[in-house]
Amino acid sequence: HGIAENVVNTSREADIARRDIEEIEAQFEVVRKNRKECFLDCFQKVASEIGNVYKQLTANTAGLHAEGGSAYLDLEDTEDPF
């Protein structure tokens, strides 16, 4: 068990560790993509409804037969919405 054998074993372990890291990074990227898609889907649903809901909630608050206020949602950063 000489130095050369230790170097070979250490190099092999390093290669395995690098592959493990690459696999984990790929899995993380899939989770990150799914999280973003789910968030944007939910955001779109809420954004499409918030105006009508807010208008109903605020109707008649400024007087009888008042139309109600307006509200909207907007993303500051669509690439990283969190």
PDB file of C-alpha atoms in Angstrom:
ATOM      1  CA  HIS A   1       0.000   0.000   0.000  1.00  0.00           C
ATOM      2  CA  GLY A   2       2.196   2.733  -1.257  1.00  0.00           C
ATOM      3  CA  ILE A   3       1.716   6.384  -1.965  1.00  0.00           C
ATOM      4  CA  ALA A   4       0.749   5.729  -5.595  1.00  0.00           C
ATOM      5  CA  GLU A   5      -2.087   3.444  -4.516  1.00  0.00           C
ATOM      6  CA  ASN A   6      -3.328   6.062  -2.027  1.00  0.00           C
ATOM      7  CA  VAL A   7      -3.272   8.683  -4.786  1.00  0.00           C
ATOM      8  CA  VAL A   8      -5.273   6.413  -7.103  1.00  0.00           C
ATOM      9  CA  ASN A   9      -7.823   5.639  -4.377  1.00  0.00           C
ATOM     10  CA  THR A  10      -8.150   9.294  -3.413  1.00  0.00           C
ATOM     11  CA  SER A  11      -8.571  10.301  -7.050  1.00  0.00           C
ATOM     12  CA  ARG A  12     -11.274   7.651  -7.493  1.00  0.00           C
ATOM     13  CA  GLU A  13     -13.083   8.874  -4.376  1.00  0.00           C
ATOM     14  CA  ALA A  14     -12.873  12.456  -5.634  1.00  0.00           C
ATOM     15  CA  ASP A  15     -14.365  11.419  -8.993  1.00  0.00           C
ATOM     16  CA  ILE A  16     -17.234   9.659  -7.227  1.00  0.00           C
ATOM     17  CA  ALA A  17     -17.811  12.704  -5.026  1.00  0.00           C
ATOM     18  CA  ARG A  18     -17.869  14.995  -8.099  1.00  0.00           C
ATOM     19  CA  ARG A  19     -20.454  12.782  -9.807  1.00  0.00           C
ATOM     20  CA  ASP A  20     -22.542  12.750  -6.635  1.00  0.00           C
ATOM     21  CA  ILE A  21     -22.404  16.548  -6.491  1.00  0.00           C
ATOM     22  CA  GLU A  22     -23.447  16.831 -10.149  1.00  0.00           C
ATOM     23  CA  GLU A  23     -26.399  14.481  -9.556  1.00  0.00           C
ATOM     24  CA  ILE A  24     -27.513  16.431  -6.495  1.00  0.00           C
ATOM     25  CA  GLU A  25     -27.204  19.739  -8.360  1.00  0.00           C
ATOM     26  CA  ALA A  26     -29.335  18.342 -11.202  1.00  0.00           C
ATOM     27  CA  GLN A  27     -31.975  17.118  -8.731  1.00  0.00           C
ATOM     28  CA  PHE A  28     -31.957  20.498  -6.986  1.00  0.00           C
ATOM     29  CA  GLU A  29     -32.441  22.281 -10.309  1.00  0.00           C
ATOM     30  CA  VAL A  30     -35.499  20.112 -11.054  1.00  0.00           C
ATOM     31  CA  VAL A  31     -36.989  20.941  -7.653  1.00  0.00           C
ATOM     32  CA  ARG A  32     -36.200  24.626  -8.131  1.00  0.00           C
ATOM     33  CA  LYS A  33     -37.856  24.652 -11.561  1.00  0.00           C
ATOM     34  CA  ASN A  34     -40.960  22.886 -10.212  1.00  0.00           C
ATOM     35  CA  ARG A  35     -41.173  25.296  -7.281  1.00  0.00           C
ATOM     36  CA  LYS A  36     -41.037  28.271  -9.631  1.00  0.00           C
ATOM     37  CA  GLU A  37     -43.680  26.781 -11.948  1.00  0.00           C
ATOM     38  CA  CYS A  38     -46.012  26.059  -9.017  1.00  0.00           C
ATOM     39  CA  PHE A  39     -45.490  29.536  -7.579  1.00  0.00           C
ATOM     40  CA  LEU A  40     -46.125  31.272 -10.911  1.00  0.00           C
ATOM     41  CA  ASP A  41     -49.230  29.155 -11.525  1.00  0.00           C
ATOM     42  CA  CYS A  42     -50.629  30.102  -8.118  1.00  0.00           C
ATOM     43  CA  PHE A  43     -49.586  33.731  -8.567  1.00  0.00           C
ATOM     44  CA  GLN A  44     -51.417  33.946 -11.893  1.00  0.00           C
ATOM     45  CA  LYS A  45     -54.590  32.504 -10.349  1.00  0.00           C
ATOM     46  CA  VAL A  46     -54.494  34.970  -7.465  1.00  0.00           C
ATOM     47  CA  ALA A  47     -53.556  37.887  -9.722  1.00  0.00           C
ATOM     48  CA  SER A  48     -56.473  37.165 -12.050  1.00  0.00           C
ATOM     49  CA  GLU A  49     -58.981  37.185  -9.170  1.00  0.00           C
ATOM     50  CA  ILE A  50     -57.713  39.844  -6.804  1.00  0.00           C
ATOM     51  CA  GLY A  51     -59.187  42.790  -8.718  1.00  0.00           C
ATOM     52  CA  ASN A  52     -62.749  41.432  -8.608  1.00  0.00           C
ATOM     53  CA  VAL A  53     -62.465  40.275  -5.004  1.00  0.00           C
ATOM     54  CA  TYR A  54     -61.101  43.620  -3.840  1.00  0.00           C
ATOM     55  CA  LYS A  55     -63.754  45.489  -5.793  1.00  0.00           C
ATOM     56  CA  GLN A  56     -66.469  43.420  -4.081  1.00  0.00           C
ATOM     57  CA  LEU A  57     -64.906  43.892  -0.655  1.00  0.00           C
ATOM     58  CA  THR A  58     -64.693  47.657  -1.050  1.00  0.00           C
ATOM     59  CA  ALA A  59     -67.997  48.209  -2.848  1.00  0.00           C
ATOM     60  CA  ASN A  60     -70.291  50.677  -1.079  1.00  0.00           C
ATOM     61  CA  THR A  61     -67.556  51.708   1.359  1.00  0.00           C
ATOM     62  CA  ALA A  62     -67.338  55.158  -0.230  1.00  0.00           C
ATOM     63  CA  GLY A  63     -71.096  55.569  -0.225  1.00  0.00           C
ATOM     64  CA  LEU A  64     -74.179  53.799  -1.456  1.00  0.00           C
ATOM     65  CA  HIS A  65     -73.724  52.220  -4.881  1.00  0.00           C
ATOM     66  CA  ALA A  66     -70.006  53.008  -5.000  1.00  0.00           C
ATOM     67  CA  GLU A  67     -68.181  50.728  -7.407  1.00  0.00           C
ATOM     68  CA  GLY A  68     -65.316  49.738  -5.119  1.00  0.00           C
ATOM     69  CA  GLY A  69     -61.567  50.012  -5.304  1.00  0.00           C
ATOM     70  CA  SER A  70     -59.017  48.370  -7.514  1.00  0.00           C
ATOM     71  CA  ALA A  71     -56.094  46.098  -6.734  1.00  0.00           C
ATOM     72  CA  TYR A  72     -53.538  44.141  -8.691  1.00  0.00           C
ATOM     73  CA  LEU A  73     -50.469  41.993  -8.174  1.00  0.00           C
ATOM     74  CA  ASP A  74     -47.255  42.360 -10.094  1.00  0.00           C
ATOM     75  CA  LEU A  75     -43.968  40.470  -9.959  1.00  0.00           C
ATOM     76  CA  GLU A  76     -40.813  42.505  -9.542  1.00  0.00           C
ATOM     77  CA  ASP A  77     -38.565  39.729 -10.843  1.00  0.00           C
ATOM     78  CA  THR A  78     -40.044  37.011 -13.034  1.00  0.00           C
ATOM     79  CA  GLU A  79     -36.764  35.059 -13.122  1.00  0.00           C
ATOM     80  CA  ASP A  80     -36.525  34.826  -9.336  1.00  0.00           C
ATOM     81  CA  PRO A  81     -39.982  35.657  -7.964  1.00  0.00           C
ATOM     82  CA  PHE A  82     -39.143  34.716  -4.379  1.00  0.00           C
TER      83      PHE A  82
END
